[in-house]
Short mmCIF file of C-alpha atoms in Angstrom, two decimals:
data_model
loop_
_atom_site.label_atom_id
_atom_site.label_comp_id
_atom_site.label_asym_id
_atom_site.label_seq_id
_atom_site.Cartn_x
_atom_site.Cartn_y
_atom_site.Cartn_z
CA MET G 1 -33.00 -15.54 27.53
CA ASP G 2 -35.25 -12.62 26.94
CA TRP G 3 -37.46 -12.94 23.89
CA GLN G 4 -40.84 -11.26 23.35
CA TRP G 5 -43.02 -12.77 20.66
CA ASP G 6 -45.57 -9.94 20.46
CA PHE G 7 -42.74 -7.42 20.03
CA THR G 8 -41.32 -9.65 17.32
CA PHE G 9 -44.56 -9.79 15.37
CA GLU G 10 -45.85 -6.27 15.91
CA VAL G 11 -42.69 -4.18 15.58
CA VAL G 12 -39.74 -6.18 14.26
CA LEU G 13 -41.22 -8.24 11.44
CA PRO G 14 -43.08 -5.44 9.59
CA ARG G 15 -40.06 -3.14 9.68
CA LEU G 16 -37.60 -5.84 8.65
CA TRP G 17 -39.96 -6.87 5.85
CA GLU G 18 -39.88 -3.32 4.45
CA ALA G 19 -36.11 -3.18 4.77
CA ALA G 20 -35.71 -6.58 3.09
CA GLY G 21 -37.02 -4.97 -0.10
CA ILE G 22 -34.14 -2.49 -0.07
CA THR G 23 -31.64 -5.28 0.62
CA VAL G 24 -32.89 -7.26 -2.38
CA TYR G 25 -33.03 -4.16 -4.60
CA ALA G 26 -29.47 -3.19 -3.67
CA THR G 27 -28.29 -6.75 -4.32
CA VAL G 28 -29.89 -7.07 -7.74
CA VAL G 29 -28.88 -3.62 -9.02
CA SER G 30 -25.28 -3.89 -7.81
CA PHE G 31 -24.99 -7.37 -9.30
CA ALA G 32 -26.28 -6.12 -12.66
CA PHE G 33 -23.76 -3.25 -12.64
CA ALA G 34 -20.98 -5.59 -11.50
CA LEU G 35 -21.67 -7.92 -14.43
CA VAL G 36 -21.26 -5.08 -16.92
CA GLY G 37 -18.41 -3.41 -15.03
CA GLY G 38 -16.52 -6.69 -14.81
CA LEU G 39 -16.85 -7.18 -18.56
CA ILE G 40 -15.45 -3.68 -19.19
CA LEU G 41 -12.54 -4.15 -16.75
CA MET G 42 -11.77 -7.56 -18.26
CA LEU G 43 -11.71 -6.12 -21.81
CA LEU G 44 -9.42 -3.30 -20.62
CA LYS G 45 -7.13 -5.78 -18.86
CA MET G 46 -6.90 -8.01 -21.94
CA SER G 47 -6.29 -5.03 -24.22
CA SER G 48 -3.25 -5.44 -26.46
CA PHE G 49 -2.27 -1.82 -25.77
CA LYS G 50 0.17 -2.34 -22.89
CA PRO G 51 -0.38 0.84 -20.80
CA VAL G 52 -4.15 0.26 -20.75
CA SER G 53 -3.84 -3.36 -19.66
CA PHE G 54 -1.20 -2.45 -17.07
CA VAL G 55 -3.34 0.29 -15.50
CA ALA G 56 -6.46 -1.90 -15.61
CA SER G 57 -4.76 -4.82 -13.88
CA GLU G 58 -3.25 -2.57 -11.19
CA VAL G 59 -6.64 -0.95 -10.58
CA ILE G 60 -8.27 -4.39 -10.28
CA GLU G 61 -5.53 -5.49 -7.87
CA PHE G 62 -5.95 -2.36 -5.73
CA ILE G 63 -9.74 -2.67 -5.57
CA ARG G 64 -9.40 -6.33 -4.58
CA GLY G 65 -6.76 -5.51 -1.99
CA THR G 66 -8.78 -2.99 0.02
CA PRO G 67 -11.92 -3.52 2.11
CA LEU G 68 -15.32 -2.80 0.60
CA LEU G 69 -16.35 -0.81 3.67
CA ILE G 70 -13.59 1.75 3.23
CA GLN G 71 -14.47 2.05 -0.46
CA ILE G 72 -18.07 2.76 0.53
CA PHE G 73 -16.86 5.46 2.96
CA PHE G 74 -14.51 6.80 0.30
CA LEU G 75 -17.29 7.30 -2.26
CA PHE G 76 -19.69 8.51 0.42
CA PHE G 77 -17.34 11.27 1.63
CA VAL G 78 -15.36 12.10 -1.50
CA LEU G 79 -18.12 12.35 -4.11
CA PRO G 80 -19.89 15.29 -2.37
CA GLN G 81 -16.56 17.14 -2.25
CA VAL G 82 -16.31 17.03 -6.03
CA ASN G 83 -19.92 18.24 -6.25
CA ILE G 84 -21.51 14.90 -7.03
CA THR G 85 -24.33 14.46 -4.56
CA LEU G 86 -26.02 11.09 -4.75
CA PRO G 87 -28.43 9.50 -2.30
CA PRO G 88 -26.66 7.08 0.10
CA LEU G 89 -28.31 4.06 -1.52
CA THR G 90 -26.96 4.99 -4.97
CA THR G 91 -23.49 5.63 -3.56
CA GLY G 92 -23.57 2.29 -1.77
CA ILE G 93 -24.73 0.42 -4.85
CA LEU G 94 -22.01 2.12 -6.87
CA ALA G 95 -19.34 1.06 -4.34
CA ILE G 96 -20.52 -2.56 -4.19
CA ALA G 97 -20.73 -2.65 -8.00
CA ILE G 98 -17.18 -1.30 -8.45
CA TYR G 99 -15.74 -3.68 -5.84
CA ASN G 100 -17.43 -6.69 -7.39
CA SER G 101 -16.56 -5.62 -10.95
CA ALA G 102 -12.93 -6.25 -10.05
CA LEU G 103 -13.89 -9.75 -8.91
CA THR G 104 -16.17 -10.63 -11.83
CA ALA G 105 -13.50 -9.38 -14.26
CA GLU G 106 -11.26 -12.20 -13.04
CA VAL G 107 -14.13 -14.68 -13.43
CA TYR G 108 -14.67 -13.68 -17.07
CA ARG G 109 -10.96 -13.83 -17.77
CA ALA G 110 -10.64 -17.30 -16.24
CA GLY G 111 -13.65 -18.48 -18.22
CA LEU G 112 -12.28 -17.21 -21.54
CA GLN G 113 -8.85 -18.64 -20.86
CA ALA G 114 -10.38 -22.02 -20.08
CA VAL G 115 -11.34 -22.32 -23.77
CA PRO G 116 -8.53 -24.27 -25.46
CA ARG G 117 -6.41 -22.33 -27.97
CA GLY G 118 -7.25 -24.88 -30.63
CA GLN G 119 -10.85 -23.66 -30.62
CA TRP G 120 -9.76 -20.13 -31.62
CA GLU G 121 -7.41 -21.52 -34.25
CA ALA G 122 -10.10 -23.80 -35.65
CA ALA G 123 -12.52 -20.86 -35.86
CA ILE G 124 -9.91 -18.88 -37.81
CA ALA G 125 -9.22 -21.87 -40.05
CA LEU G 126 -12.94 -22.15 -40.81
CA ASN G 127 -12.99 -18.43 -41.65
CA LEU G 128 -15.71 -17.65 -39.07
CA SER G 129 -16.39 -13.98 -38.42
CA THR G 130 -15.44 -12.56 -35.01
CA TYR G 131 -19.12 -12.40 -34.09
CA ARG G 132 -19.77 -16.02 -34.98
CA THR G 133 -16.56 -17.15 -33.30
CA PHE G 134 -17.72 -15.64 -30.04
CA ARG G 135 -21.41 -16.44 -30.42
CA LYS G 136 -21.09 -20.05 -31.53
CA ILE G 137 -17.68 -21.25 -30.32
CA ILE G 138 -16.14 -19.27 -27.46
CA ILE G 139 -19.07 -18.08 -25.33
CA PRO G 140 -20.91 -21.42 -25.15
CA GLN G 141 -17.72 -23.10 -23.94
CA SER G 142 -16.74 -20.43 -21.44
CA LEU G 143 -20.18 -20.13 -19.80
CA PRO G 144 -20.18 -23.36 -17.74
CA PRO G 145 -17.25 -22.30 -15.53
CA ILE G 146 -18.39 -18.64 -15.43
CA ILE G 147 -22.01 -19.09 -14.34
CA PRO G 148 -21.54 -20.85 -10.99
CA ALA G 149 -18.75 -18.39 -10.09
CA LEU G 150 -21.00 -15.43 -10.92
CA GLY G 151 -23.78 -17.03 -8.89
CA ASN G 152 -21.47 -17.24 -5.90
CA TYR G 153 -20.74 -13.53 -6.28
CA LEU G 154 -24.47 -12.82 -6.32
CA VAL G 155 -24.73 -14.55 -2.94
CA ALA G 156 -21.61 -12.71 -1.74
CA ILE G 157 -23.07 -9.32 -2.79
CA PHE G 158 -26.24 -10.19 -0.92
CA LYS G 159 -24.17 -10.77 2.21
CA GLU G 160 -22.25 -7.53 1.64
CA THR G 161 -25.34 -5.31 1.60
CA PRO G 162 -25.41 -4.98 5.45
CA LEU G 163 -22.31 -2.80 5.04
CA LEU G 164 -24.63 -0.15 3.60
CA SER G 165 -26.01 0.31 7.11
CA PHE G 166 -22.76 2.17 7.90
CA VAL G 167 -23.89 4.98 5.59
CA ALA G 168 -27.49 4.94 6.83
CA VAL G 169 -29.11 3.08 3.94
CA GLY G 170 -32.35 1.64 5.28
CA GLU G 171 -31.61 -2.01 4.51
CA ILE G 172 -32.26 -4.86 6.88
CA MET G 173 -29.26 -4.44 9.18
CA HIS G 174 -29.88 -0.72 9.51
CA ALA G 175 -33.53 -1.41 10.37
CA SER G 176 -32.54 -3.82 13.12
CA LYS G 177 -29.95 -1.35 14.47
CA LEU G 178 -32.67 1.33 14.57
CA ILE G 179 -35.13 -0.96 16.30
CA GLY G 180 -32.37 -1.82 18.76
CA SER G 181 -31.64 1.78 19.63
CA GLU G 182 -35.31 2.87 19.73
CA TYR G 183 -36.56 0.13 22.04
CA TYR G 184 -33.21 -0.90 23.49
CA ARG G 185 -33.95 -4.48 22.47
CA PHE G 186 -31.49 -6.05 20.07
CA ASN G 187 -32.33 -9.75 20.51
CA GLU G 188 -35.30 -10.14 18.21
CA ALA G 189 -34.24 -7.79 15.42
CA VAL G 190 -30.62 -8.95 15.08
CA THR G 191 -31.54 -12.63 15.38
CA LEU G 192 -34.26 -12.31 12.73
CA ALA G 193 -31.86 -10.45 10.44
CA GLY G 194 -29.42 -13.35 10.83
CA ILE G 195 -32.11 -15.92 10.05
CA PHE G 196 -33.21 -13.89 7.03
CA PHE G 197 -29.68 -13.95 5.61
CA LEU G 198 -29.24 -17.63 6.39
CA VAL G 199 -32.48 -18.65 4.67
CA MET G 200 -31.91 -16.41 1.66
CA SER G 201 -28.33 -17.63 1.22
CA LEU G 202 -29.34 -21.28 1.38
CA VAL G 203 -32.12 -20.67 -1.17
CA ALA G 204 -29.75 -18.69 -3.39
CA ALA G 205 -27.10 -21.41 -3.17
CA ALA G 206 -29.66 -24.01 -4.24
CA LEU G 207 -30.72 -21.78 -7.16
CA VAL G 208 -27.09 -21.34 -8.22
CA ARG G 209 -26.62 -25.12 -8.22
CA ALA G 210 -29.82 -25.59 -10.26
CA THR G 211 -28.71 -22.96 -12.81
CA GLU G 212 -25.31 -24.59 -13.02
CA ASN G 213 -26.88 -27.96 -13.82
CA TYR G 214 -29.24 -26.37 -16.32
CA VAL G 215 -26.41 -24.60 -18.15
CA LYS G 216 -24.33 -27.77 -18.22
CA ARG G 217 -27.20 -29.78 -19.65
CA SER G 218 -28.32 -27.23 -22.25
CA ILE G 219 -24.90 -26.22 -23.56
CA LEU G 220 -22.75 -29.29 -23.15
CA HIS G 221 -24.53 -32.47 -24.08
CA MET S 1 6.87 -13.77 -10.55
CA ASN S 2 3.76 -11.65 -10.56
CA VAL S 3 3.39 -12.01 -6.81
CA ARG S 4 6.93 -10.92 -6.13
CA TYR S 5 6.45 -7.88 -8.34
CA SER S 6 3.27 -6.90 -6.51
CA ALA S 7 4.93 -7.26 -3.14
CA ILE S 8 7.78 -5.01 -4.23
CA ALA S 9 5.27 -2.51 -5.61
CA ALA S 10 3.41 -2.54 -2.29
CA LEU S 11 6.64 -2.07 -0.36
CA ILE S 12 7.64 0.88 -2.56
CA ALA S 13 4.16 2.38 -2.14
CA PHE S 14 4.46 1.95 1.62
CA LEU S 15 7.92 3.55 1.79
CA LEU S 16 6.82 6.39 -0.50
CA GLY S 17 3.78 6.88 1.67
CA LEU S 18 5.94 6.93 4.77
CA ALA S 19 8.30 9.47 3.23
CA VAL S 20 5.43 11.70 2.11
CA ALA S 21 3.81 11.28 5.49
CA THR S 22 6.85 12.33 7.44
CA PHE S 23 7.46 15.45 5.43
CA SER S 24 3.97 16.68 4.73
CA GLU S 25 0.78 17.60 6.43
CA LEU S 26 -0.21 13.95 6.61
CA ARG S 27 1.51 14.14 9.98
CA ILE S 28 -1.75 15.47 11.42
CA PHE S 29 -3.76 12.32 10.98
CA LEU S 30 -1.19 9.59 10.40
CA PRO S 31 -0.61 8.73 14.10
CA ALA S 32 -4.31 8.05 14.56
CA LEU S 33 -4.40 5.82 11.48
CA LEU S 34 -1.34 3.91 12.67
CA ARG S 35 -2.97 3.35 16.07
CA GLY S 36 -5.93 2.01 14.10
CA ALA S 37 -3.55 -0.19 12.12
CA ALA S 38 -2.25 -1.66 15.38
CA VAL S 39 -5.81 -2.64 16.34
CA THR S 40 -6.37 -4.11 12.87
CA ILE S 41 -3.17 -6.16 13.15
CA GLU S 42 -4.05 -7.38 16.65
CA ILE S 43 -7.55 -8.45 15.60
CA SER S 44 -6.19 -10.04 12.41
CA ILE S 45 -3.61 -12.16 14.23
CA LEU S 46 -6.01 -13.34 16.93
CA SER S 47 -8.80 -14.14 14.47
CA ALA S 48 -6.36 -15.85 12.10
CA ILE S 49 -5.46 -18.31 14.87
CA LEU S 50 -9.15 -19.14 15.45
CA PHE S 51 -9.78 -19.16 11.68
CA PHE S 52 -7.06 -21.74 10.96
CA SER S 53 -8.04 -23.94 13.91
CA MET S 54 -11.72 -23.93 12.96
CA SER S 55 -10.87 -24.58 9.29
CA PHE S 56 -9.02 -27.76 10.19
CA ILE S 57 -11.40 -28.90 12.94
CA ALA S 58 -14.55 -28.44 10.84
CA GLY S 59 -12.90 -29.51 7.58
CA ILE S 60 -11.69 -32.79 9.10
CA GLY S 61 -14.92 -33.15 11.06
CA ARG S 62 -16.99 -32.95 7.90
CA LEU S 63 -15.20 -36.00 6.52
CA ASN S 64 -15.35 -37.95 9.78
CA SER S 65 -16.94 -41.41 9.71
CA ILE S 66 -19.00 -40.71 12.85
CA ARG S 67 -22.30 -39.18 11.76
CA PRO S 68 -23.00 -36.69 14.61
CA ILE S 69 -19.54 -35.16 14.18
CA ARG S 70 -20.24 -34.78 10.46
CA TRP S 71 -23.64 -33.19 11.16
CA ILE S 72 -22.28 -30.71 13.69
CA SER S 73 -19.49 -29.67 11.30
CA THR S 74 -21.95 -29.26 8.43
CA ILE S 75 -24.36 -27.19 10.52
CA TYR S 76 -21.49 -24.98 11.72
CA ILE S 77 -20.23 -24.47 8.17
CA GLU S 78 -23.65 -23.73 6.67
CA VAL S 79 -24.74 -21.36 9.45
CA PHE S 80 -21.58 -19.27 9.46
CA ARG S 81 -21.25 -19.19 5.68
CA GLY S 82 -24.91 -18.36 5.22
CA THR S 83 -25.16 -15.37 7.54
CA SER S 84 -23.51 -12.06 6.91
CA LEU S 85 -20.39 -11.25 8.95
CA LEU S 86 -21.78 -7.93 10.14
CA VAL S 87 -24.91 -9.65 11.46
CA ILE S 88 -22.74 -12.21 13.28
CA LEU S 89 -20.64 -9.47 14.90
CA PHE S 90 -23.76 -7.65 16.03
CA TRP S 91 -25.27 -10.85 17.34
CA PHE S 92 -22.19 -11.72 19.37
CA PHE S 93 -21.94 -8.24 20.82
CA PHE S 94 -25.58 -7.28 21.42
CA VAL S 95 -27.57 -10.52 21.66
CA LEU S 96 -25.22 -12.95 23.42
CA PRO S 97 -25.22 -10.86 26.65
CA SER S 98 -28.91 -11.73 27.05
CA PHE S 99 -27.86 -15.39 27.14
CA GLY S 100 -25.52 -14.46 29.96
CA VAL S 101 -22.38 -14.41 27.78
CA VAL S 102 -20.83 -10.95 27.91
CA LEU S 103 -17.96 -10.49 25.44
CA SER S 104 -15.51 -7.63 25.25
CA PRO S 105 -15.38 -5.86 21.86
CA THR S 106 -12.12 -7.62 21.01
CA GLN S 107 -13.50 -11.02 21.98
CA ALA S 108 -16.67 -10.45 19.94
CA ALA S 109 -14.67 -9.31 16.90
CA VAL S 110 -12.20 -12.21 17.08
CA LEU S 111 -14.95 -14.80 17.63
CA GLY S 112 -17.07 -13.39 14.80
CA LEU S 113 -14.25 -13.14 12.27
CA GLY S 114 -12.60 -16.43 13.27
CA LEU S 115 -15.79 -18.50 13.23
CA ASN S 116 -17.08 -16.88 10.02
CA PHE S 117 -13.88 -17.40 8.04
CA GLY S 118 -13.29 -20.78 9.71
CA ALA S 119 -16.47 -21.96 7.99
CA TYR S 120 -15.14 -20.86 4.60
CA GLY S 121 -11.73 -22.33 5.43
CA ALA S 122 -13.31 -25.66 6.39
CA GLU S 123 -14.51 -26.04 2.80
CA VAL S 124 -11.00 -25.31 1.52
CA VAL S 125 -9.50 -27.88 3.90
CA ARG S 126 -12.15 -30.43 2.98
CA GLY S 127 -11.37 -29.92 -0.71
CA ALA S 128 -7.65 -30.31 -0.01
CA ILE S 129 -8.15 -33.52 1.97
CA THR S 130 -10.28 -35.06 -0.78
CA ALA S 131 -7.57 -34.06 -3.26
CA VAL S 132 -5.02 -36.31 -1.52
CA PRO S 133 -4.89 -39.53 -3.55
CA LYS S 134 -7.00 -42.37 -2.09
CA GLY S 135 -4.03 -44.73 -2.30
CA GLN S 136 -2.37 -42.90 0.58
CA LYS S 137 -5.21 -43.79 2.91
CA GLU S 138 -5.33 -47.36 1.58
CA ALA S 139 -1.59 -47.78 2.01
CA SER S 140 -1.79 -46.63 5.64
CA ALA S 141 -4.64 -49.07 6.21
CA ALA S 142 -2.48 -51.81 4.69
CA LEU S 143 0.33 -50.82 7.09
CA ASN S 144 -2.16 -51.24 9.92
CA LEU S 145 -2.11 -47.59 11.05
CA PRO S 146 -5.13 -46.62 13.14
CA ASP S 147 -7.57 -44.28 11.43
CA TRP S 148 -6.71 -41.17 13.47
CA LYS S 149 -3.00 -41.73 12.89
CA SER S 150 -3.32 -42.07 9.12
CA THR S 151 -5.41 -38.89 9.03
CA LEU S 152 -3.06 -36.93 11.24
CA ARG S 153 0.29 -38.21 9.99
CA ILE S 154 -0.36 -39.16 6.36
CA VAL S 155 -3.31 -37.29 4.89
CA ILE S 156 -3.22 -33.89 6.62
CA PRO S 157 0.49 -33.19 5.95
CA GLN S 158 -0.20 -33.77 2.25
CA ALA S 159 -3.39 -31.70 2.30
CA ILE S 160 -1.76 -28.62 3.84
CA PRO S 161 0.24 -27.51 0.76
CA ILE S 162 -2.89 -27.98 -1.37
CA ALA S 163 -4.93 -25.85 1.04
CA ILE S 164 -2.41 -23.00 1.29
CA PRO S 165 -3.47 -20.90 -1.75
CA GLY S 166 -7.12 -21.05 -0.70
CA LEU S 167 -6.33 -20.30 2.93
CA SER S 168 -4.05 -17.39 2.05
CA ASN S 169 -6.79 -15.89 -0.14
CA LEU S 170 -9.22 -16.24 2.75
CA THR S 171 -6.69 -14.64 5.09
CA ILE S 172 -6.60 -11.61 2.80
CA GLU S 173 -10.40 -11.55 2.79
CA MET S 174 -10.33 -11.78 6.58
CA ILE S 175 -7.95 -8.86 6.97
CA LYS S 176 -10.19 -6.83 4.69
CA ALA S 177 -13.17 -7.92 6.76
CA THR S 178 -11.60 -6.55 9.95
CA ALA S 179 -12.83 -3.20 8.60
CA LEU S 180 -16.21 -4.17 10.06
CA VAL S 181 -15.05 -4.35 13.67
CA SER S 182 -16.04 -0.73 14.26
CA ALA S 183 -19.54 -2.20 14.54
CA VAL S 184 -18.48 -3.55 17.94
CA THR S 185 -16.93 -0.20 18.99
CA LEU S 186 -13.30 -1.01 18.10
CA VAL S 187 -11.28 1.82 16.53
CA ASP S 188 -9.49 0.14 13.62
CA ILE S 189 -8.01 1.78 10.50
CA THR S 190 -11.40 2.25 8.86
CA PHE S 191 -13.09 3.79 11.87
CA ALA S 192 -10.01 5.88 12.68
CA SER S 193 -10.11 7.32 9.16
CA VAL S 194 -13.81 8.17 9.51
CA GLN S 195 -13.04 9.92 12.82
CA GLN S 196 -10.05 11.76 11.37
CA ASN S 197 -12.15 12.80 8.40
CA GLN S 198 -14.69 14.35 10.75
CA ILE S 199 -11.95 16.22 12.61
CA HIS S 200 -9.67 17.38 9.78
CA TYR S 201 -11.91 17.07 6.71
CA ARG S 202 -8.99 15.97 4.51
CA THR S 203 -11.12 13.21 3.04
CA LEU S 204 -9.10 12.28 0.00
CA ASP S 205 -5.70 12.05 1.77
CA ILE S 206 -7.03 10.16 4.76
CA PHE S 207 -8.92 7.49 2.87
CA ILE S 208 -6.19 6.98 0.28
CA VAL S 209 -3.58 6.49 3.02
CA ALA S 210 -5.93 4.06 4.81
CA MET S 211 -6.51 2.08 1.62
CA VAL S 212 -2.78 1.94 0.90
CA ILE S 213 -2.19 0.49 4.38
CA TYR S 214 -4.79 -2.22 3.73
CA TYR S 215 -3.33 -2.85 0.29
CA CYS S 216 0.12 -3.37 1.81
CA PHE S 217 -1.30 -5.87 4.30
CA SER S 218 -3.02 -7.86 1.54
CA GLN S 219 0.07 -7.93 -0.65
CA LEU S 220 2.17 -9.01 2.32
CA ILE S 221 -0.11 -12.00 2.96
CA ARG S 222 -0.20 -12.86 -0.75
CA PHE S 223 3.59 -12.79 -0.84
CA GLY S 224 3.89 -14.83 2.36
CA GLY S 225 1.41 -17.41 1.10
CA ALA S 226 3.31 -17.81 -2.17
CA ILE S 227 6.62 -18.31 -0.33
CA LEU S 228 5.05 -20.81 2.07
CA GLU S 229 3.51 -22.75 -0.80
CA ALA S 230 6.83 -22.83 -2.67
CA ARG S 231 8.59 -24.05 0.50
CA MET S 232 6.11 -26.82 1.17
CA THR S 233 5.91 -28.12 -2.38
CA ARG S 234 9.66 -27.94 -3.00
CA HIS S 235 10.09 -31.66 -2.47
CA LEU S 236 7.39 -32.37 -5.05
CA ALA S 237 9.32 -30.64 -7.82
CA ARG S 238 12.23 -33.08 -7.49
CA PRO S 239 12.59 -35.21 -10.65
CA HIS S 240 11.92 -38.90 -10.10
#
């Protein structure tokens, strides 16, 4: 095996550290957009106006049925042709957000449908306003199944960000590819990138579990 | 019901696409995309074999009574679920040679995809095995079956139908993930469409056709999984 420690510390670590910032930024921003986008898609899908719900569910199905990478390429190449020029990072974040919106939409829907019908009926019988029905009855009961699922998608998005290296976004995988081609040494950079993802995913998984327990304890007694 | 409808929709989309392709200017780039599709199918089938084997090996291993086997399975599952697939592919292709293991692009892609999704599948299989009622295991102990025999002949056959929906979802995810194999220099649908886009600059047509091909693959697997599940649970629906 061919491993150079001084190369690791002097070249690889500083550059990966810089790139890690972009990875985390892309993860957080796409997740935030995916949360909102998923909510919008879910509302469209559950619309009582049939054509809207039909189109929304077909769109969700199509987004879920095609690879994220090709969607990234699609936005990256098609947007400039319709005169929308965005930096690669923004395009990438947009693609990840759209892809994951289709997934989070299903999470929201499953969470809402897990609330028993009787709860809605009881809220109507008690003459609660729509706002109070959602705020006090429906949302507290649908959160416990939704939160861990959303947390898993946060971890999944984190592991999807290396795809941005295909469109030259300077995140961690792109940085290690660059180091590899500049020095013709892949060992240190790619291995460290792998360890970075492993550690971050394990930490994130622990955080998701902690949040899950917290939500369970604070909402359901 | 819903699944059947989607499969029919995908089939119609595919036939429409084929008709349009034969009679229009799509002819220019379609052959290249179809060659890419052949690579995608080849990689998918090979990695699916490794994926299913690893799912069962690691899933059963994680519930084994011998501690080292359990540890090894857990480490395998955590490592391959925790790292990103693209990093794994790169590692297999660019770093393993320095350990003296030189893999061809196809081998690297199949190993990366199979081991990565095998780790996810192992969790599905483990969940399915724990979902088999405990009484089954106790009854086989009462009938004096050895442990390996009760696992292999009693528990696993009952766990398989439970695992099918999860495994078929993962298979769809895996087929979608084959889009990454261009990282190890394979020319699959995704990479072929990027190449064709650079040559012909018909971005919209090329990528939409490529996405429709992927969509058909996913719907096919979804449909197949639903049929398989219905087949294997048919005996359960019988009234007692």
